[in-house]
Amino acid sequence: MPTITMAQALNTALRDALAADENVVVFGEDVGTLGGVFRVTDGLTRDFGDDRCFDTPLAESGIIGFAIGMAMAGFKPVVEMQFDAFAYPAFEQIVSHVAKIRNRTKGALSVPIVIRIPFAGGIGGVEHHCDSSEGYYAHTPGLKVVAPSTVEDAYTLLRAAIDDPDPVIFLEPKRLYFSRADVDLAVGAPLGRAAVRRAGRDATLVAYGPSVSVALESAEAAAAEGHDLEVIDLRSIVPFDDETVMASVRKTGRCIVIQEAQGFAGVGAEIAARVQERCFHHLHAPVLRVSGFDIPYPAPKLERLHLPSVDRVLDSVDRLQWNDSADTRWAVTA
Amino acid sequence: MHLEVDVTLVEPPLARPYRKFLPAESAVQYLDSAGGLTESEARYPRPSDDRLVEMHRNMVLGRRFDQQATALTKQGRLAVYPSSRGQEACQIAAAMSLRPGDWMFPTYRDSVALAARGIDPVEILSMLSGDWHCGYDPAAHRSAPQCTPLATQLLHATGVAYGEHRRGRDTIALAFCGDGATSEGDFHEALNFAAVFKAPVVFLVQNNGFAISVPLARQSAAPTLAHKGVGYGIGSEQVDGNDPVAMLAVMDEAARFVRAGNGPVIVEAHTYRIDAHTNADDATRYRDSSEVEQWLGRDPLARLEKYLRGRGLLDDASAAALTAEAESAAAELRAGMNVDRVADPMDLFRYVFAEQTPQLREQQAQAEAELAAESEEN
Ligand SMILES: Cc1ncc(C[n+]2csc(CCOP(=O)(O)OP(=O)(O)O)c2C)c(N)n1
């Protein structure tokens, strides 16, 4: 088995999709000769021609609006936003048109565009090069939102996203681009299925994208303290796999959601609410969230404080009232 | 278009190449404001008599449709209606310049253009009557949903034109926008994308003087809106938007020009919105009635009628027949709008994704249960 990086797995997914379907086109800023700033589109122009992978003018709204028109002409655009924090000029096109066109036209038109966005932090990026924007997209009906956490999934999920008849916001964790694994790449499950990354009995950690590895590390550390934690990797935030998450929480009775994004009104809040609504009688403790602070994405030197750490997850594990009577933290004092 | 004038013959190559993108000094005009022929020679071939007669028919029907739609707002049948009165020549010439396979990208105001494309008026007004966001089938009619977020549709037009071009088809796209929309970023991004990708798009700017209440002088300091093509390297033209003959001549030529693979063009039509921005707007707050009066004197329909009568292409009998046709179309529209069309509540969940998510299935079941309980109560 070859050892490859996540960026290479994504590149292979694009290659295979371009080869499999001549309607697939890749475009964006610097995706041609340069191969993208993270090299995800490396060599695609050389190998498929600049009809299939091409540079556009530097205009995010333009890229998405243009992609909408190309999708109306039957193409399957896979576009790259250079960084999460630079996708905002395109927000109007994404929210007003990409997400709504099927609905507005009662299904007469659809725009199955894949919008690839390098996302989240942990790379010490300068200002406006890191953001956790999944909440904005997940809150928009009509968009699917996907975030791989493994090299293997990066391939599988991107292929599934390109094959999907709906628009997909495909979030690529920047800090995992150059993580490596020995894997065989293959087309696999459709979007919307979570994966149990580690089986456990005592509590469920729910995570996606870059936080999955934090969850797994936390689970290893907790094991040393005698807690057997299950780790669920959502893979797809929308559609959300209630089944897998709820089955796990019903089994363990405790749940912690981990996300890098600011916590307030975020994806983690949604998950906590869903778990609480569906598994209340199985819960032995409140559902907890471990998230970034409610601050604009911090400067590189302080990033470490913002990102959920293993320690912070373990603190939350401690707060899960392993012994109800011993923990008074949830008591409301008059 | 104007682009074709090769000024490099009189200037050294590469000297001030932008000049070939500058719009002409004046707007194309065939008819004076009273409908007589202008003295000056126009730059494009005059449309055939048959086409002008067809244009006239569309204008009579279009104006009656517009008037009926405005009336329907008073009866509460439409939530709101942005009138096209005074802008019929622009919209109809645009629609007539297209072949059936071409794409049209209208704004909320371009209902008359949609009617001229042959779309059922009841379907056109369905969005404004609250039934659904797009009342017609955009794929079948090659007409995108009427776009409300300003200038955003110009990029879609550019993408589809490029996509069709890539497929080797000679399909073009025509995108409408107003003067206000030319200030939006997407307007500029669309012009630039279209120019870079040589996309066959005609951008028609209906400069009707106002963006809601804001006059053109507050919108742009450019000499004309047609000048906005210069910086992007695309050809441009200005036309008297209340001169139906000029409008049709220019739009036909623009369509031919982009279809021939010359890249996009921008056409600025100088026109005027006779009614308020919508029925809900009070235009007396920001403009003088004398200004409106002046423009009423340049009414596009009256101008074309005078011209056609002068050439023996319209007489009292054919005018009366046309009026009758428009009346019966209006009656049909009224009847169509007075029918309470039942919206299927489950449509709410049907068109979010190609396949429902588990969450939407749950929510649909909830809505169904609520409806069932409601009908049991009644
Ligand atoms: C992005 C956006 N901002 C604001 C509005 C609200 N709005 C609707 S119409 C309009 C004026 C548009 O003027 P113009 O482009 O000249 O077109 P006209 O209505 O005169 O045909 C405004 C501000 C909008 N629809 N979209």
XYZ file of C-alpha atoms and ligand atoms in Angstrom:
738
model
C 0.000 0.000 0.000
C 1.277 3.456 -0.843
C 1.877 6.048 1.823
C 0.101 9.203 0.765
C -0.920 12.528 2.212
C -4.447 13.838 2.476
C -3.608 16.420 -0.188
C -2.549 13.584 -2.507
C -5.697 11.635 -1.734
C -7.774 14.685 -2.656
C -5.711 15.120 -5.803
C -6.346 11.498 -6.739
C -10.048 11.957 -6.116
C -10.100 14.935 -8.487
C -8.107 13.011 -11.067
C -10.356 10.000 -10.906
C -13.453 12.175 -11.103
C -12.079 14.096 -14.086
C -11.284 10.816 -15.804
C -14.622 9.235 -14.974
C -16.868 12.059 -16.105
C -16.039 14.589 -18.768
C -18.544 17.014 -17.277
C -16.381 17.460 -14.210
C -14.397 20.702 -14.321
C -12.060 22.101 -11.698
C -11.437 25.809 -11.346
C -10.510 28.548 -8.932
C -7.570 30.745 -7.998
C -4.102 29.351 -8.750
C -5.430 25.844 -9.289
C -3.880 25.536 -12.765
C -0.148 25.693 -13.307
C 0.574 26.187 -9.631
C -1.630 23.289 -8.561
C -3.335 25.214 -5.770
C -1.682 26.750 -2.738
C -2.008 23.408 -0.945
C -1.172 21.493 -4.137
C -4.465 19.659 -4.178
C -4.908 20.332 -7.902
C -1.285 19.589 -8.712
C -0.770 18.439 -12.298
C -4.443 18.417 -13.239
C -4.065 21.078 -15.899
C -1.025 19.338 -17.282
C -2.782 15.985 -17.456
C -6.328 16.987 -18.375
C -5.855 20.251 -20.217
C -6.879 23.713 -19.218
C -10.425 23.117 -20.338
C -10.815 20.753 -17.414
C -8.771 22.512 -14.742
C -8.274 26.236 -15.065
C -7.479 29.459 -13.302
C -10.163 32.092 -13.051
C -9.944 35.791 -12.349
C -9.427 36.500 -8.680
C -13.018 36.903 -7.564
C -14.767 34.477 -5.228
C -18.297 35.579 -5.956
C -17.410 35.377 -9.631
C -16.133 31.833 -9.249
C -19.279 30.582 -7.559
C -21.688 32.518 -9.789
C -19.849 31.277 -12.867
C -19.987 27.737 -11.501
C -23.751 28.056 -11.128
C -24.062 28.933 -14.800
C -21.764 26.110 -15.833
C -23.806 23.699 -13.750
C -26.897 24.971 -15.566
C -25.124 23.986 -18.787
C -24.662 20.459 -17.429
C -21.135 20.644 -16.062
C -20.110 19.467 -12.600
C -17.886 22.237 -11.280
C -15.543 21.455 -8.432
C -14.273 24.827 -7.317
C -11.615 25.795 -4.839
C -11.861 28.683 -2.428
C -8.268 29.468 -1.563
C -8.851 29.841 2.195
C -11.926 29.636 4.390
C -11.726 33.296 5.365
C -11.629 34.362 1.706
C -14.805 32.568 0.775
C -17.005 35.258 2.252
C -17.241 37.393 -0.898
C -18.962 34.339 -2.388
C -21.327 33.915 0.518
C -24.128 35.702 -1.299
C -23.896 33.380 -4.282
C -23.683 30.321 -2.041
C -26.569 31.212 0.225
C -28.898 32.950 -2.219
C -28.361 30.789 -5.263
C -26.339 27.604 -4.828
C -28.363 26.536 -1.812
C -31.754 27.614 -3.088
C -31.963 27.010 -6.796
C -33.476 23.525 -6.559
C -36.065 24.807 -4.155
C -36.868 28.018 -6.034
C -37.438 26.112 -9.237
C -39.269 23.116 -7.764
C -36.490 20.871 -8.890
C -36.351 22.118 -12.499
C -32.807 23.325 -11.956
C -30.112 22.061 -9.653
C -26.489 23.002 -9.300
C -24.444 20.055 -8.063
C -21.343 22.111 -7.381
C -18.629 21.024 -4.978
C -17.056 23.950 -3.162
C -13.753 22.882 -1.677
C -12.630 25.033 1.223
C -9.385 24.626 3.165
C -10.740 25.092 6.653
C -10.017 25.530 10.356
C -6.703 26.173 12.014
C -3.754 24.631 13.706
C -1.269 25.697 11.068
C -0.199 29.010 12.558
C -1.703 30.878 9.670
C -1.545 34.649 9.495
C -4.660 36.698 9.889
C -7.588 35.754 7.643
C -6.038 32.437 6.701
C -7.869 30.384 9.281
C -11.492 30.294 10.246
C -14.078 27.805 11.295
C -16.962 28.584 9.021
C -18.840 25.289 8.981
C -21.635 26.734 11.085
C -22.597 29.281 8.441
C -22.898 26.624 5.784
C -24.522 23.993 7.974
C -27.142 26.569 8.928
C -28.073 27.050 5.273
C -30.751 24.634 4.041
C -29.884 23.162 0.670
C -26.177 22.731 1.277
C -24.464 19.528 2.254
C -21.461 20.016 4.497
C -18.682 17.471 4.654
C -15.377 17.356 6.497
C -12.997 14.395 6.212
C -10.649 13.491 9.033
C -8.646 10.691 7.439
C -6.634 10.298 4.273
C -8.905 7.500 3.143
C -12.063 9.507 3.764
C -10.643 12.507 1.964
C -10.719 10.427 -1.203
C -13.981 8.630 -0.587
C -15.927 11.660 0.547
C -14.670 13.907 -2.249
C -15.685 11.310 -4.828
C -19.080 11.016 -3.130
C -19.413 14.808 -3.042
C -18.695 15.090 -6.757
C -21.205 12.338 -7.521
C -23.824 13.895 -5.283
C -26.752 15.575 -7.042
C -26.708 18.441 -4.523
C -24.212 21.207 -3.817
C -21.599 20.236 -1.266
C -19.395 22.430 0.892
C -16.321 20.273 1.200
C -14.208 21.353 4.161
C -10.607 20.234 4.052
C -8.859 20.494 7.418
C -5.714 22.472 6.647
C -3.694 20.906 9.370
C -4.357 17.444 7.964
C -3.332 18.169 4.364
C 0.072 16.677 4.914
C -0.855 13.939 7.333
C 0.025 10.542 5.906
C -1.442 7.087 5.846
C -0.980 3.761 4.125
C -4.290 3.263 2.429
C -5.965 1.958 -0.648
C -8.257 4.581 -2.099
C -11.682 3.480 -3.158
C -15.153 4.796 -3.810
C -17.189 3.987 -0.743
C -20.139 5.035 1.336
C -22.404 7.906 0.271
C -22.526 11.145 2.233
C -24.369 11.203 5.512
C -22.805 8.283 7.331
C -20.770 8.772 10.477
C -17.994 6.365 11.421
C -17.274 4.856 14.803
C -13.542 5.410 15.051
C -13.132 3.824 18.451
C -15.607 1.685 20.313
C -16.196 2.421 23.993
C -18.731 2.010 26.789
C -18.496 4.976 29.136
C -19.041 8.075 27.031
C -19.313 9.201 23.417
C -17.036 11.800 21.905
C -18.535 13.309 18.768
C -16.165 15.145 16.429
C -15.522 15.974 12.800
C -12.619 17.075 10.657
C -9.544 18.197 12.589
C -11.108 17.456 15.968
C -11.364 13.734 15.369
C -7.698 13.187 16.100
C -8.064 15.245 19.283
C -10.961 13.016 20.273
C -8.996 9.853 19.588
C -6.000 11.064 21.556
C -8.274 12.052 24.402
C -9.865 8.628 24.370
C -6.422 6.990 24.596
C -5.492 9.219 27.506
C -8.810 8.608 29.236
C -8.342 4.888 28.848
C -5.280 5.180 31.023
C -7.558 6.697 33.677
C -10.039 3.871 33.323
C -12.625 5.513 31.090
C -13.602 3.663 27.966
C -14.648 6.286 25.411
C -16.317 5.829 22.060
C -15.289 8.209 19.276
C -17.644 9.105 16.458
C -16.408 10.885 13.356
C -19.374 12.585 11.726
C -17.712 12.920 8.307
C -20.806 14.700 7.096
C -22.348 17.471 9.182
C -25.246 17.807 6.735
C -26.890 15.361 6.328
C -26.424 14.478 9.958
C -26.237 10.841 10.988
C -28.591 10.853 13.959
C -28.764 7.094 13.915
C -25.106 6.425 14.604
C -24.738 9.230 17.113
C -27.864 8.384 19.068
C -27.148 4.660 19.107
C -23.791 5.427 20.629
C -25.128 7.823 23.255
C -27.906 5.431 24.208
C -25.234 2.874 24.811
C -22.820 5.077 26.744
C -25.243 7.514 28.395
C -22.798 10.382 28.159
C -21.750 12.678 25.344
C -19.160 15.332 24.609
C -19.091 17.227 21.334
C -15.751 18.580 20.173
C -15.306 21.329 17.599
C -12.619 23.880 16.857
C -15.158 26.506 15.909
C -16.389 29.123 18.336
C -19.024 27.473 20.478
C -21.896 29.924 20.568
C -24.670 28.974 18.147
C -22.389 26.482 16.496
C -22.654 22.982 15.084
C -21.785 21.560 18.514
C -24.782 23.294 20.031
C -26.998 21.663 17.442
C -25.567 18.243 18.159
C -25.901 18.694 21.920
C -29.527 19.721 21.500
C -30.301 16.776 19.235
C -28.737 14.305 21.640
C -30.560 15.802 24.565
C -33.892 15.732 22.707
C -33.510 12.159 21.575
C -31.610 10.449 24.359
C -32.685 12.309 27.481
C -33.677 9.236 29.405
C -30.439 7.521 28.565
C -28.279 10.381 29.725
C -26.468 10.268 33.020
C -25.009 13.714 32.568
C -25.585 16.862 30.577
C -24.208 16.848 27.061
C -21.023 18.906 27.087
C -19.281 20.860 24.395
C -15.600 21.458 23.994
C -15.065 24.208 21.475
C -12.945 27.169 20.563
C -13.616 30.407 22.384
C -16.140 32.899 21.072
C -13.455 35.093 19.605
C -12.301 36.007 16.121
C -9.725 33.485 15.022
C -6.654 34.262 17.149
C -3.103 35.127 16.157
C -0.772 32.171 15.592
C 1.009 32.497 18.940
C -2.255 32.225 20.837
C -3.964 29.712 18.591
C -2.976 26.883 20.912
C -5.157 28.353 23.665
C -8.159 28.574 21.399
C -8.108 25.106 19.920
C -9.686 22.313 21.949
C -6.828 20.366 23.472
C -6.696 16.856 24.819
C -6.486 18.368 28.298
C -9.617 20.374 27.754
C -11.436 17.305 26.535
C -10.224 15.329 29.530
C -11.455 18.060 31.855
C -14.842 17.687 30.297
C -14.663 13.944 30.679
C -14.127 14.559 34.395
C -17.169 16.784 34.458
C -19.398 14.046 33.112
C -20.386 13.130 36.692
C -18.898 9.693 36.825
C -20.127 9.751 40.362
C -23.305 11.801 40.484
C -23.271 12.567 44.179
C -19.652 13.628 44.198
C -20.003 16.285 41.533
C -21.686 19.491 42.551
C -20.693 21.477 39.536
C -24.181 21.416 38.057
C -25.925 22.460 41.219
C -27.650 25.790 40.865
C -26.866 27.827 43.938
C -29.297 30.456 45.079
C -21.113 46.141 -32.698
C -19.138 49.242 -32.266
C -16.181 47.032 -31.419
C -15.747 46.080 -34.998
C -14.594 49.513 -36.025
C -10.912 48.884 -36.350
C -9.293 52.083 -35.205
C -5.823 50.616 -35.510
C -6.061 51.540 -39.180
C -5.761 55.187 -38.320
C -3.545 54.833 -35.291
C -0.344 52.901 -34.799
C -0.957 49.395 -33.466
C -1.207 49.205 -29.682
C -1.599 52.933 -29.363
C -4.412 53.590 -26.937
C -6.039 50.236 -27.652
C -8.729 50.984 -25.091
C -10.217 53.345 -27.594
C -11.747 50.570 -29.549
C -13.797 49.685 -26.515
C -15.132 53.168 -25.926
C -18.818 53.530 -26.570
C -19.961 55.826 -29.341
C -20.611 59.449 -28.478
C -24.333 59.133 -28.818
C -27.064 56.583 -28.314
C -28.392 54.725 -31.332
C -31.691 56.232 -32.398
C -33.991 55.774 -35.389
C -37.078 57.549 -34.215
C -37.347 60.988 -32.722
C -39.425 61.356 -29.614
C -42.574 61.844 -31.675
C -41.966 58.718 -33.735
C -40.656 60.352 -36.894
C -37.432 59.175 -38.464
C -34.331 60.909 -37.172
C -32.069 62.711 -39.586
C -28.869 60.989 -38.621
C -27.935 57.697 -40.100
C -28.160 54.811 -37.665
C -25.256 52.446 -37.192
C -27.097 49.166 -37.764
C -29.519 47.771 -40.290
C -33.121 48.661 -39.574
C -35.165 45.589 -38.519
C -37.550 44.268 -41.107
C -41.140 45.498 -41.183
C -42.341 42.077 -40.087
C -40.203 42.195 -36.988
C -41.344 45.685 -36.143
C -44.974 44.649 -36.469
C -44.236 41.678 -34.210
C -42.478 44.014 -31.791
C -45.498 46.273 -31.723
C -47.835 43.387 -30.971
C -45.583 42.294 -28.102
C -45.500 45.845 -26.778
C -49.261 46.220 -26.787
C -49.686 42.876 -25.056
C -46.806 43.621 -22.699
C -48.184 46.984 -21.629
C -51.622 45.548 -20.995
C -50.083 42.702 -19.013
C -48.092 45.175 -16.931
C -51.157 47.290 -16.251
C -53.148 44.218 -15.280
C -50.422 43.070 -12.920
C -50.399 46.484 -11.231
C -54.174 46.281 -10.876
C -53.868 42.845 -9.307
C -51.744 44.309 -6.509
C -54.646 46.579 -5.621
C -56.901 43.563 -5.373
C -54.413 41.861 -3.115
C -53.755 39.120 -5.634
C -50.087 40.042 -5.874
C -47.952 40.955 -2.899
C -46.023 43.473 -4.934
C -45.303 44.279 -8.565
C -42.399 46.198 -10.099
C -43.802 47.844 -13.196
C -42.159 47.785 -16.620
C -44.207 50.661 -17.998
C -41.974 52.756 -20.224
C -39.370 49.995 -20.476
C -41.278 47.693 -22.821
C -39.086 48.435 -25.826
C -35.956 47.362 -23.925
C -37.420 44.168 -22.594
C -39.205 43.065 -25.724
C -36.316 43.794 -28.040
C -34.109 41.761 -25.716
C -36.486 38.812 -25.703
C -36.966 38.995 -29.469
C -33.241 39.002 -30.133
C -32.946 35.496 -28.697
C -33.450 32.122 -30.295
C -35.488 29.548 -28.389
C -32.359 27.737 -27.171
C -30.709 30.887 -25.832
C -30.766 31.694 -22.150
C -32.389 34.742 -20.619
C -31.607 36.003 -17.103
C -34.305 38.435 -16.010
C -34.587 40.531 -12.874
C -37.715 41.031 -10.824
C -38.644 43.867 -13.199
C -38.417 41.959 -16.454
C -41.815 40.264 -16.425
C -42.713 41.748 -19.801
C -39.605 40.189 -21.322
C -40.719 36.814 -19.966
C -44.170 37.315 -21.444
C -42.576 38.136 -24.791
C -40.643 34.872 -24.485
C -43.957 33.098 -24.532
C -44.241 32.168 -20.860
C -47.754 31.986 -19.433
C -48.460 35.274 -17.602
C -50.080 33.419 -14.726
C -46.867 31.469 -14.253
C -44.818 34.655 -14.419
C -46.861 36.257 -11.674
C -46.930 33.158 -9.561
C -43.801 34.227 -7.672
C -45.286 37.575 -6.742
C -48.583 36.010 -5.792
C -46.833 33.944 -3.170
C -47.299 30.504 -4.700
C -43.688 29.580 -5.182
C -40.441 31.362 -5.848
C -40.340 30.673 -9.568
C -43.644 30.053 -11.238
C -42.418 28.780 -14.584
C -40.100 25.981 -15.616
C -36.773 27.736 -16.194
C -35.194 24.789 -17.962
C -38.052 24.396 -20.424
C -38.180 28.108 -21.223
C -34.458 28.714 -21.035
C -35.270 31.589 -18.742
C -33.718 31.683 -15.288
C -35.876 32.524 -12.282
C -36.437 36.264 -11.923
C -33.520 37.370 -9.819
C -33.931 39.605 -6.802
C -30.406 39.871 -5.324
C -28.999 42.544 -7.609
C -26.459 41.621 -10.293
C -25.940 38.091 -9.000
C -27.595 36.547 -12.060
C -25.101 38.201 -14.403
C -22.522 35.644 -13.331
C -24.906 32.774 -13.918
C -25.515 34.074 -17.425
C -21.777 34.221 -17.952
C -21.256 30.681 -16.693
C -24.038 29.180 -18.748
C -22.940 31.034 -21.885
C -19.401 29.785 -21.403
C -20.629 26.267 -20.655
C -22.807 26.142 -23.759
C -19.967 27.546 -25.805
C -17.678 24.800 -24.475
C -20.190 22.243 -25.633
C -19.815 23.610 -29.122
C -23.274 25.123 -29.278
C -23.961 28.592 -30.574
C -26.238 29.365 -27.656
C -25.954 32.818 -26.117
C -27.131 34.349 -22.852
C -28.822 37.663 -22.316
C -28.655 39.155 -18.855
C -30.685 42.122 -17.662
C -29.799 44.538 -14.931
C -30.659 48.060 -13.878
C -28.479 51.118 -13.409
C -28.306 50.563 -9.651
C -27.076 47.012 -10.101
C -24.029 48.230 -12.017
C -22.564 49.334 -8.685
C -22.590 45.812 -7.285
C -19.419 43.747 -7.240
C -21.050 40.899 -9.117
C -21.731 43.191 -12.073
C -18.019 43.855 -12.392
C -17.041 40.261 -11.764
C -19.451 39.122 -14.444
C -18.138 41.565 -17.039
C -14.606 40.513 -16.242
C -15.296 36.777 -16.290
C -17.248 37.074 -19.520
C -14.446 39.042 -21.145
C -11.671 36.717 -19.958
C -13.563 33.593 -21.015
C -14.992 35.195 -24.162
C -18.422 34.121 -23.058
C -21.236 34.967 -25.480
C -23.256 37.197 -23.177
C -25.200 40.338 -23.909
C -25.413 42.469 -20.776
C -28.391 44.766 -21.124
C -28.398 47.611 -18.629
C -31.771 49.286 -18.472
C -30.793 52.678 -17.196
C -34.131 53.922 -15.980
C -32.645 56.760 -13.977
C -33.256 55.451 -10.485
C -32.407 52.629 -8.150
C -35.511 52.856 -5.999
C -34.992 56.502 -4.996
C -31.320 56.997 -5.785
C -30.640 58.845 -9.040
C -27.962 57.807 -11.490
C -25.642 60.649 -10.426
C -25.408 59.034 -6.996
C -24.803 55.650 -8.526
C -22.016 56.266 -10.949
C -19.655 59.033 -11.997
C -18.816 57.353 -15.290
C -19.700 59.310 -18.453
C -22.166 56.542 -19.325
C -22.844 53.070 -17.999
C -21.736 51.707 -21.365
C -18.272 52.987 -20.466
C -18.127 50.304 -17.795
C -17.161 47.856 -20.511
C -13.959 49.722 -21.336
C -11.908 48.585 -18.375
C -12.841 44.981 -19.022
C -12.024 45.099 -22.693
C -15.516 44.479 -23.942
C -17.464 46.305 -26.587
C -20.324 48.544 -25.719
C -23.222 50.397 -27.192
C -25.704 52.989 -26.077
C -29.221 53.037 -27.343
C -32.349 55.081 -26.886
C -34.306 52.613 -24.788
C -37.590 54.256 -25.654
C -37.011 53.857 -29.372
C -38.317 50.392 -30.262
C -36.724 50.399 -33.719
C -33.318 51.258 -32.310
C -33.692 48.780 -29.466
C -34.497 45.918 -31.799
C -31.727 46.879 -34.222
C -29.130 47.035 -31.461
C -30.231 43.887 -29.639
C -30.322 41.910 -32.878
C -26.850 43.120 -33.698
C -25.568 42.454 -30.177
C -26.899 38.895 -30.282
C -25.336 38.329 -33.668
C -22.036 39.783 -32.473
C -21.682 37.593 -29.376
C -22.986 34.504 -31.190
C -20.235 34.947 -33.750
C -17.664 34.354 -31.020
C -16.545 37.910 -30.357
C -17.022 37.696 -26.604
C -19.527 39.672 -24.554
C -20.985 43.132 -25.057
C -22.662 45.608 -22.813
C -25.629 47.607 -24.045
C -26.869 50.588 -22.098
C -30.474 51.451 -22.854
C -31.450 54.961 -21.797
C -34.987 54.692 -20.564
C -37.243 55.721 -17.726
C -39.387 54.007 -15.154
C -42.748 55.726 -15.525
C -44.345 54.171 -12.466
C -42.832 53.981 -9.015
C -40.195 51.349 -8.200
C -43.015 49.031 -7.193
C -46.639 49.630 -6.300
C -45.453 49.932 -2.700
C -43.145 52.855 -3.448
C -43.987 56.561 -3.434
C -41.994 58.104 -6.263
C -43.167 61.634 -5.527
C -40.741 61.682 -2.612
C -37.733 61.690 -4.894
C -38.707 62.926 -8.338
C -40.642 65.695 -10.016
C -43.818 65.081 -11.914
C -42.438 67.352 -14.654
C -39.691 64.819 -15.253
C -42.250 62.059 -15.617
C -44.286 64.226 -17.978
C -41.263 64.769 -20.138
C -40.642 61.055 -20.427
C -44.281 60.320 -21.095
C -43.718 62.393 -24.209
C -41.177 59.824 -25.346
C -43.436 56.849 -24.843
C -42.005 53.895 -26.768
C -45.351 52.431 -27.735
C -46.686 55.704 -29.121
C -43.479 56.224 -31.069
C -43.648 52.832 -32.711
C -47.332 53.246 -33.498
C -46.727 56.553 -35.187
C -43.911 55.067 -37.212
C -45.862 51.978 -38.252
C -48.907 54.023 -39.222
C -46.717 56.317 -41.271
C -45.452 53.319 -43.178
C -48.860 51.802 -43.610
C -48.057 48.866 -41.349
C -50.718 49.696 -38.773
C -54.205 51.106 -39.204
C -57.250 51.631 -37.028
C -58.598 48.198 -37.761
C -55.403 46.302 -36.943
C -54.855 48.493 -33.867
C -58.365 47.726 -32.651
C -57.857 44.007 -33.230
C -54.688 44.151 -31.203
C -56.397 46.026 -28.389
C -59.065 43.364 -28.320
C -56.449 40.628 -28.190
C -54.715 42.391 -25.291
C -58.019 42.788 -23.457
C -58.837 39.145 -23.733
C -55.344 38.212 -22.592
C -55.824 40.489 -19.585
C -59.177 38.905 -18.832
C -57.582 35.497 -19.020
C -54.826 36.623 -16.685
C -57.358 38.018 -14.215
C -59.311 34.801 -14.306
C -56.116 32.793 -13.889
C -55.033 34.842 -10.918
C -58.436 34.687 -9.304
C -58.314 30.939 -9.137
C -56.984 29.965 -5.759
C -54.234 27.604 -6.633
C -53.684 25.137 -3.833
C -50.112 24.776 -2.833
C -49.110 21.308 -1.695
C -47.653 21.782 1.784
C -45.387 18.787 1.289
C -43.660 20.704 -1.483
C -41.917 22.482 1.388
C -39.782 19.416 1.948
C -39.595 18.077 -1.571
C -37.086 20.361 -3.224
C -34.421 21.000 -0.636
C -32.174 18.139 -1.710
C -32.421 15.580 -4.491
C -33.146 13.029 -1.794
C -34.548 13.980 1.578
C -32.262 13.915 4.560
C -33.460 11.929 7.571
C -34.011 15.261 9.311
C -36.318 16.494 6.552
C -38.230 13.210 6.559
C -38.853 13.697 10.269
C -39.958 17.276 9.774
C -42.266 16.316 6.944
C -43.886 13.679 9.133
C -44.384 16.330 11.795
C -46.001 18.719 9.327
C -48.224 15.932 8.013
C -49.374 15.105 11.519
C -50.107 18.759 12.204
C -52.118 19.040 9.004
C -54.047 15.898 9.794
C -54.896 17.233 13.240
C -55.945 20.538 11.717
C -58.298 18.931 9.236
C -59.796 16.777 11.967
C -60.580 19.892 13.961
C -62.280 21.552 11.001
C -28.057 42.870 -3.246
C -29.307 43.683 -3.143
N -29.305 44.824 -2.407
C -30.448 45.534 -2.268
C -31.610 45.140 -2.870
C -32.902 45.923 -2.681
N -33.290 46.554 -3.968
C -34.209 45.998 -4.775
S -34.395 46.815 -6.203
C -33.235 47.956 -5.771
C -32.880 49.055 -6.736
C -32.322 48.505 -7.998
O -32.190 49.498 -8.950
P -31.767 49.186 -10.438
O -30.663 48.213 -10.494
O -31.533 50.497 -11.096
O -33.029 48.469 -11.093
P -34.528 48.989 -11.259
O -35.303 48.515 -10.051
O -34.505 50.454 -11.399
O -35.039 48.302 -12.477
C -32.743 47.706 -4.495
C -31.760 48.536 -3.791
C -31.552 43.958 -3.641
N -32.622 43.480 -4.288
N -30.402 43.262 -3.764
